[in-house]
């Protein structure tokens, strides 16, 4: 990361932009939009708030009209960034995902369509269906049981068994004992990777909802609130992937809702997201729930520290 990679302007901290200005700011800033098209997850993993929030007994779907509204908004700026379907559901648990991917591919032909999955529903036929629907990238997260902690032997065995179901060759790309294993699948037309992480070592506390083994104090800026947008199944927009609208302690962090009359551009530019961006711009202690979050932390280099300090000065930010 270099300071020249940062695109931050005074408009990021204004809440009074015209629709055209908001659209332009979004177009120049956002490279990933995460959409939760339904709620169901078949797991209750210990490192996820689904361990205590019920995502199993029912499945609530995003209103298709809202989903299409989001896509049409993005089409109006010829969006070519990432759309990911990975919030707090299991994206492959319901094959409505295939139709949602097809819709996105038709409306946004240049976008990069991406999702995570726990792999429980994935087989060779489903993999081919995802490719044919238009998915570009699939990241299979290898997990053990809901309450099991990371074990090198068990996690590698589980990862290899997941791959064997797909009848494809593969290569390990990361082998870091007690931390992470990754493998790349040989599958033409779609990037498929498997990722097994030790969440005790490299996990985050999900907006202070999960007690982690390692304590962390955040000093780094956070660029997520500049570059990404996260939309829950009911249209609620939240600041980052670690905040969710159905977590009671996060209710006050919900930014707004996408509706037929409110675009994602207006929400991005003219909402409390501007306050989050202001608070997370520079190096220094952060407010809750960000003060213990290690997600996407930047290195503490002189170039970045001096650079973001100068950006803050030029943007008139004095209270970060």
Short mmCIF file of C-alpha atoms in Angstrom, two decimals:
data_model
loop_
_atom_site.label_atom_id
_atom_site.label_comp_id
_atom_site.label_asym_id
_atom_site.label_seq_id
_atom_site.Cartn_x
_atom_site.Cartn_y
_atom_site.Cartn_z
CA UNK A 1 0.00 0.00 0.00
CA UNK A 2 1.33 3.41 -1.07
CA UNK A 3 -0.12 6.80 -0.27
CA UNK A 4 -0.63 7.31 -4.02
CA UNK A 5 -3.10 4.39 -3.92
CA UNK A 6 -5.50 6.35 -1.72
CA UNK A 7 -8.39 8.26 -3.26
CA UNK A 8 -9.83 10.51 -0.56
CA UNK A 9 -11.42 13.92 -1.18
CA UNK A 10 -13.43 16.45 0.85
CA UNK A 11 -16.58 14.99 -0.76
CA UNK A 12 -16.08 11.82 1.29
CA UNK A 13 -16.91 13.84 4.43
CA UNK A 14 -19.80 15.90 3.07
CA UNK A 15 -23.44 14.91 3.47
CA UNK A 16 -24.78 17.46 1.03
CA UNK A 17 -23.81 16.20 -2.41
CA UNK A 18 -26.14 16.29 -5.39
CA UNK A 19 -27.15 12.96 -6.87
CA UNK A 20 -24.69 13.47 -9.74
CA UNK A 21 -21.89 14.28 -7.30
CA UNK A 22 -22.78 11.27 -5.15
CA UNK A 23 -22.83 8.99 -8.19
CA UNK A 24 -19.42 10.27 -9.30
CA UNK A 25 -17.93 9.86 -5.81
CA UNK A 26 -19.19 6.27 -5.61
CA UNK A 27 -17.89 5.51 -9.10
CA UNK A 28 -14.43 6.82 -8.24
CA UNK A 29 -14.26 5.20 -4.80
CA UNK A 30 -16.09 1.89 -4.51
CA UNK A 31 -14.59 -1.31 -5.88
CA UNK A 32 -16.62 -3.90 -3.94
CA UNK A 33 -20.33 -4.26 -3.18
CA UNK A 34 -21.41 -7.09 -0.89
CA UNK A 35 -25.03 -8.23 -1.10
CA UNK A 36 -26.88 -10.72 1.09
CA UNK A 37 -29.60 -12.23 -1.11
CA UNK A 38 -31.00 -14.50 1.63
CA UNK A 39 -30.31 -15.25 5.30
CA UNK A 40 -30.02 -19.01 5.78
CA UNK A 41 -26.79 -20.55 7.04
CA UNK A 42 -26.46 -24.23 7.92
CA UNK A 43 -23.64 -23.69 10.43
CA UNK A 44 -23.15 -22.08 13.85
CA UNK A 45 -19.37 -21.64 13.83
CA UNK A 46 -17.84 -20.43 17.10
CA UNK A 47 -16.01 -17.52 15.41
CA UNK A 48 -19.21 -16.12 13.84
CA UNK A 49 -22.21 -14.34 15.40
CA UNK A 50 -24.35 -17.06 13.80
CA UNK A 51 -23.21 -19.12 16.78
CA UNK A 52 -25.94 -17.31 18.75
CA UNK A 53 -28.07 -15.54 16.11
CA UNK A 54 -30.59 -17.91 14.53
CA UNK A 55 -29.96 -18.23 10.81
CA UNK A 56 -31.11 -21.87 10.63
CA UNK A 57 -34.82 -22.05 11.46
CA UNK A 58 -36.00 -19.83 8.58
CA UNK A 59 -34.79 -18.22 5.38
CA UNK A 60 -35.59 -14.62 4.53
CA UNK A 61 -34.95 -13.39 1.00
CA UNK A 62 -33.91 -9.98 -0.22
CA UNK A 63 -36.77 -8.41 -2.17
CA UNK A 64 -35.90 -9.10 -5.80
CA UNK A 65 -36.95 -5.57 -6.75
CA UNK A 66 -34.39 -4.16 -4.29
CA UNK A 67 -31.71 -6.48 -5.62
CA UNK A 68 -32.42 -5.40 -9.19
CA UNK A 69 -32.48 -1.75 -8.07
CA UNK A 70 -28.96 -2.17 -6.70
CA UNK A 71 -27.79 -3.73 -9.97
CA UNK A 72 -29.43 -1.00 -12.06
CA UNK A 73 -27.81 1.69 -9.91
CA UNK A 74 -24.45 0.03 -10.55
CA UNK A 75 -25.17 -0.31 -14.26
CA UNK A 76 -25.76 3.46 -14.45
CA UNK A 77 -22.03 3.97 -13.69
CA UNK A 78 -20.83 1.01 -15.77
CA UNK A 79 -19.62 -0.66 -12.60
CA UNK A 80 -16.71 -3.04 -13.21
CA UNK A 81 -15.68 -3.82 -9.65
CA UNK A 82 -16.49 -6.80 -7.45
CA UNK A 83 -19.95 -7.94 -6.42
CA UNK A 84 -19.78 -10.52 -3.66
CA UNK A 85 -22.61 -12.54 -2.14
CA UNK A 86 -20.89 -13.29 1.16
CA UNK A 87 -22.52 -11.76 4.22
CA UNK A 88 -23.72 -13.98 7.08
CA UNK A 89 -25.55 -16.59 5.05
CA UNK A 90 -24.28 -19.67 3.25
CA UNK A 91 -24.61 -18.44 -0.34
CA UNK A 92 -24.84 -21.91 -1.90
CA UNK A 93 -27.53 -23.21 0.48
CA UNK A 94 -30.30 -22.00 -1.86
CA UNK A 95 -29.99 -22.26 -5.63
CA UNK A 96 -31.72 -18.92 -6.04
CA UNK A 97 -28.09 -17.77 -6.02
CA UNK A 98 -27.77 -19.04 -9.59
CA UNK A 99 -30.57 -16.76 -10.78
CA UNK A 100 -29.15 -13.80 -8.86
CA UNK A 101 -25.74 -14.38 -10.47
CA UNK A 102 -27.33 -14.64 -13.92
CA UNK A 103 -29.18 -11.37 -13.36
CA UNK A 104 -25.99 -9.62 -12.27
CA UNK A 105 -24.04 -10.99 -15.22
CA UNK A 106 -26.68 -9.75 -17.67
CA UNK A 107 -26.98 -6.29 -16.15
CA UNK A 108 -23.29 -5.85 -15.28
CA UNK A 109 -21.32 -7.74 -17.92
CA UNK A 110 -17.93 -6.36 -16.79
CA UNK A 111 -18.38 -6.81 -13.04
CA UNK A 112 -16.40 -9.44 -11.14
CA UNK A 113 -18.91 -11.79 -9.50
CA UNK A 114 -17.52 -13.47 -6.39
CA UNK A 115 -18.68 -15.45 -3.41
CA UNK A 116 -17.43 -17.33 -0.39
CA UNK A 117 -18.95 -20.66 0.63
CA UNK A 118 -18.40 -23.20 3.38
CA UNK A 119 -18.42 -25.86 0.66
CA UNK A 120 -21.04 -28.06 2.34
CA UNK A 121 -23.37 -27.90 -0.67
CA UNK A 122 -20.72 -27.84 -3.35
CA UNK A 123 -20.22 -30.70 -5.80
CA UNK A 124 -18.96 -30.89 -9.37
CA UNK A 125 -22.41 -30.28 -10.90
CA UNK A 126 -23.02 -27.20 -8.75
CA UNK A 127 -19.54 -25.89 -9.58
CA UNK A 128 -20.33 -26.09 -13.28
CA UNK A 129 -23.71 -24.40 -12.75
CA UNK A 130 -22.01 -21.50 -10.97
CA UNK A 131 -19.57 -21.07 -13.83
CA UNK A 132 -22.36 -21.19 -16.41
CA UNK A 133 -24.38 -18.62 -14.44
CA UNK A 134 -21.45 -16.20 -14.70
CA UNK A 135 -19.57 -16.44 -11.41
CA UNK A 136 -15.93 -15.38 -11.78
CA UNK A 137 -14.46 -16.33 -8.41
CA UNK A 138 -15.34 -18.85 -5.71
CA UNK A 139 -13.57 -18.94 -2.34
CA UNK A 140 -14.30 -22.14 -0.42
CA UNK A 141 -13.76 -21.64 3.31
CA UNK A 142 -12.71 -24.91 4.93
CA UNK A 143 -14.16 -25.28 8.42
CA UNK A 144 -14.20 -28.06 10.99
CA UNK A 145 -17.16 -28.63 13.35
CA UNK A 146 -19.05 -25.68 14.79
CA UNK A 147 -17.07 -25.70 18.04
CA UNK A 148 -13.81 -27.25 16.84
CA UNK A 149 -10.59 -25.31 16.98
CA UNK A 150 -7.96 -25.35 14.25
CA UNK A 151 -5.87 -28.49 13.82
CA UNK A 152 -3.29 -28.74 11.03
CA UNK A 153 -3.94 -32.42 10.42
CA UNK A 154 -7.74 -32.20 10.57
CA UNK A 155 -8.02 -29.05 8.47
CA UNK A 156 -5.78 -30.34 5.69
CA UNK A 157 -7.70 -33.62 5.61
CA UNK A 158 -10.99 -31.72 5.44
CA UNK A 159 -9.72 -29.42 2.68
CA UNK A 160 -8.49 -32.31 0.54
CA UNK A 161 -11.78 -34.16 0.95
CA UNK A 162 -13.70 -31.06 -0.16
CA UNK A 163 -11.58 -30.88 -3.30
CA UNK A 164 -11.89 -34.59 -4.05
CA UNK A 165 -15.68 -34.16 -4.35
CA UNK A 166 -15.05 -31.87 -7.32
CA UNK A 167 -12.84 -34.27 -9.30
CA UNK A 168 -10.30 -31.55 -10.13
CA UNK A 169 -6.56 -31.30 -9.66
CA UNK A 170 -5.16 -28.67 -7.28
CA UNK A 171 -2.00 -27.13 -5.83
CA UNK A 172 -1.36 -25.81 -2.34
CA UNK A 173 -0.44 -22.12 -2.54
CA UNK A 174 -0.11 -21.41 1.20
CA UNK A 175 1.03 -23.87 3.87
CA UNK A 176 1.51 -22.01 7.15
CA UNK A 177 1.16 -24.41 10.09
CA UNK A 178 -1.21 -23.29 12.85
CA UNK A 179 -2.25 -20.31 10.74
CA UNK A 180 -3.52 -20.94 7.22
CA UNK A 181 -3.66 -23.34 4.28
CA UNK A 182 -4.78 -22.37 0.79
CA UNK A 183 -5.13 -24.35 -2.40
CA UNK A 184 -5.96 -23.40 -6.00
CA UNK A 185 -8.25 -25.62 -8.04
CA UNK A 186 -7.63 -26.34 -11.72
CA UNK A 187 -11.02 -25.39 -13.13
CA UNK A 188 -11.22 -23.61 -16.49
CA UNK A 189 -13.33 -20.47 -16.69
CA UNK A 190 -13.55 -19.69 -12.98
CA UNK A 191 -11.04 -18.99 -10.22
CA UNK A 192 -11.62 -21.44 -7.37
CA UNK A 193 -9.56 -21.39 -4.19
CA UNK A 194 -9.82 -23.18 -0.87
CA UNK A 195 -8.95 -21.32 2.31
CA UNK A 196 -8.52 -22.80 5.80
CA UNK A 197 -7.80 -20.21 8.49
CA UNK A 198 -7.02 -20.43 12.17
CA UNK A 199 -9.40 -17.80 13.50
CA UNK A 200 -7.65 -17.75 16.87
CA UNK A 201 -4.56 -16.48 15.05
CA UNK A 202 -5.93 -14.35 12.21
CA UNK A 203 -9.60 -13.84 13.00
CA UNK A 204 -11.41 -10.66 14.05
CA UNK A 205 -14.00 -10.04 16.75
CA UNK A 206 -16.85 -9.25 14.33
CA UNK A 207 -17.70 -5.85 15.73
CA UNK A 208 -16.99 -6.96 19.32
CA UNK A 209 -19.50 -9.81 19.20
CA UNK A 210 -16.96 -12.67 19.41
CA UNK A 211 -14.36 -13.08 22.16
CA UNK A 212 -10.99 -13.65 20.51
CA UNK A 213 -7.93 -15.30 22.00
CA UNK A 214 -5.70 -12.40 20.97
CA UNK A 215 -6.44 -8.87 22.12
CA UNK A 216 -5.93 -6.08 19.60
CA UNK A 217 -5.96 -2.29 19.77
CA UNK A 218 -6.55 -0.62 16.44
CA UNK A 219 -4.39 2.36 15.53
CA UNK A 220 -4.54 1.97 11.74
CA UNK A 221 -6.91 3.87 9.46
CA UNK A 222 -9.63 1.80 7.79
CA UNK A 223 -10.25 2.15 4.07
CA UNK A 224 -13.20 -0.25 3.98
CA UNK A 225 -15.69 2.58 4.58
CA UNK A 226 -14.28 4.35 1.53
CA UNK A 227 -13.96 1.44 -0.88
CA UNK A 228 -16.73 -1.03 -0.05
CA UNK A 229 -20.50 -1.14 0.45
CA UNK A 230 -22.32 -3.83 2.45
CA UNK A 231 -26.05 -4.50 2.02
CA UNK A 232 -27.98 -6.92 4.21
CA UNK A 233 -30.95 -9.01 3.09
CA UNK A 234 -33.51 -6.36 4.12
CA UNK A 235 -31.69 -3.59 2.24
CA UNK A 236 -29.91 -2.29 5.34
CA UNK A 237 -26.52 -0.75 4.59
CA UNK A 238 -23.83 -1.23 7.22
CA UNK A 239 -20.30 0.23 7.39
CA UNK A 240 -18.32 -2.98 6.97
CA UNK A 241 -18.45 -6.77 6.80
CA UNK A 242 -18.07 -7.08 10.57
CA UNK A 243 -21.27 -5.16 11.27
CA UNK A 244 -24.68 -6.76 10.76
CA UNK A 245 -28.14 -5.27 11.03
CA UNK A 246 -29.65 -8.26 12.90
CA UNK A 247 -27.15 -8.07 15.77
CA UNK A 248 -28.82 -6.11 18.62
CA UNK A 249 -25.61 -4.33 19.67
CA UNK A 250 -25.10 -3.16 16.07
CA UNK A 251 -28.53 -1.57 15.55
CA UNK A 252 -27.15 1.95 15.99
CA UNK A 253 -24.49 1.28 13.37
CA UNK A 254 -26.96 0.69 10.53
CA UNK A 255 -26.45 3.48 8.01
CA UNK A 256 -29.68 3.45 5.97
CA UNK A 257 -31.82 1.22 3.76
CA UNK A 258 -31.87 0.85 0.01
CA UNK A 259 -35.41 1.50 -1.23
CA UNK A 260 -37.11 2.06 -4.57
CA UNK A 261 -36.65 5.79 -3.99
CA UNK A 262 -33.17 5.87 -2.47
CA UNK A 263 -30.07 4.98 -4.46
CA UNK A 264 -26.91 3.37 -3.17
CA UNK A 265 -25.10 6.54 -4.27
CA UNK A 266 -27.09 8.79 -1.93
CA UNK A 267 -26.55 6.38 0.94
CA UNK A 268 -22.82 6.21 0.27
CA UNK A 269 -22.35 9.99 0.06
CA UNK A 270 -25.03 11.66 2.17
CA UNK A 271 -25.27 9.56 5.32
CA UNK A 272 -23.45 8.76 8.54
CA UNK A 273 -20.91 6.85 6.44
CA UNK A 274 -19.26 10.25 6.11
CA UNK A 275 -18.80 10.26 9.90
CA UNK A 276 -17.32 6.75 9.88
CA UNK A 277 -14.88 7.82 7.18
CA UNK A 278 -13.92 10.89 9.20
CA UNK A 279 -13.31 8.83 12.35
CA UNK A 280 -11.26 6.17 10.54
CA UNK A 281 -9.09 8.38 8.34
CA UNK A 282 -5.87 8.75 10.35
CA UNK A 283 -3.62 6.76 12.69
CA UNK A 284 -4.66 6.80 16.34
CA UNK A 285 -7.08 5.19 18.78
CA UNK A 286 -10.52 4.39 17.38
CA UNK A 287 -14.08 4.47 18.72
CA UNK A 288 -16.15 1.36 19.41
CA UNK A 289 -16.67 -1.04 17.75
CA UNK A 290 -13.58 -0.40 15.62
CA UNK A 291 -11.12 0.00 18.49
CA UNK A 292 -10.45 -3.75 18.74
CA UNK A 293 -10.75 -4.64 15.05
CA UNK A 294 -7.75 -5.99 13.14
CA UNK A 295 -9.52 -6.21 9.77
CA UNK A 296 -7.66 -4.65 6.83
CA UNK A 297 -5.22 -2.84 9.10
CA UNK A 298 -2.58 -0.79 7.29
CA UNK A 299 1.12 -0.95 8.14
CA UNK A 300 2.51 1.88 10.27
CA UNK A 301 5.00 3.32 7.79
CA UNK A 302 6.23 6.90 7.79
CA UNK A 303 4.89 7.34 4.25
CA UNK A 304 1.36 6.28 5.18
CA UNK A 305 1.29 8.08 8.55
CA UNK A 306 2.49 11.35 7.03
CA UNK A 307 0.36 10.86 3.93
CA UNK A 308 -2.98 10.37 5.67
CA UNK A 309 -2.16 13.20 8.07
CA UNK A 310 -1.70 15.48 5.08
CA UNK A 311 -4.89 14.21 3.44
CA UNK A 312 -6.77 14.96 6.67
CA UNK A 313 -5.33 18.48 6.72
CA UNK A 314 -6.30 19.13 3.11
CA UNK A 315 -9.82 17.80 3.75
CA UNK A 316 -10.24 19.90 6.89
CA UNK A 317 -10.46 16.86 9.19
CA UNK A 318 -9.31 17.82 12.67
CA UNK A 319 -11.11 15.35 14.93
CA UNK A 320 -9.96 11.96 13.57
#
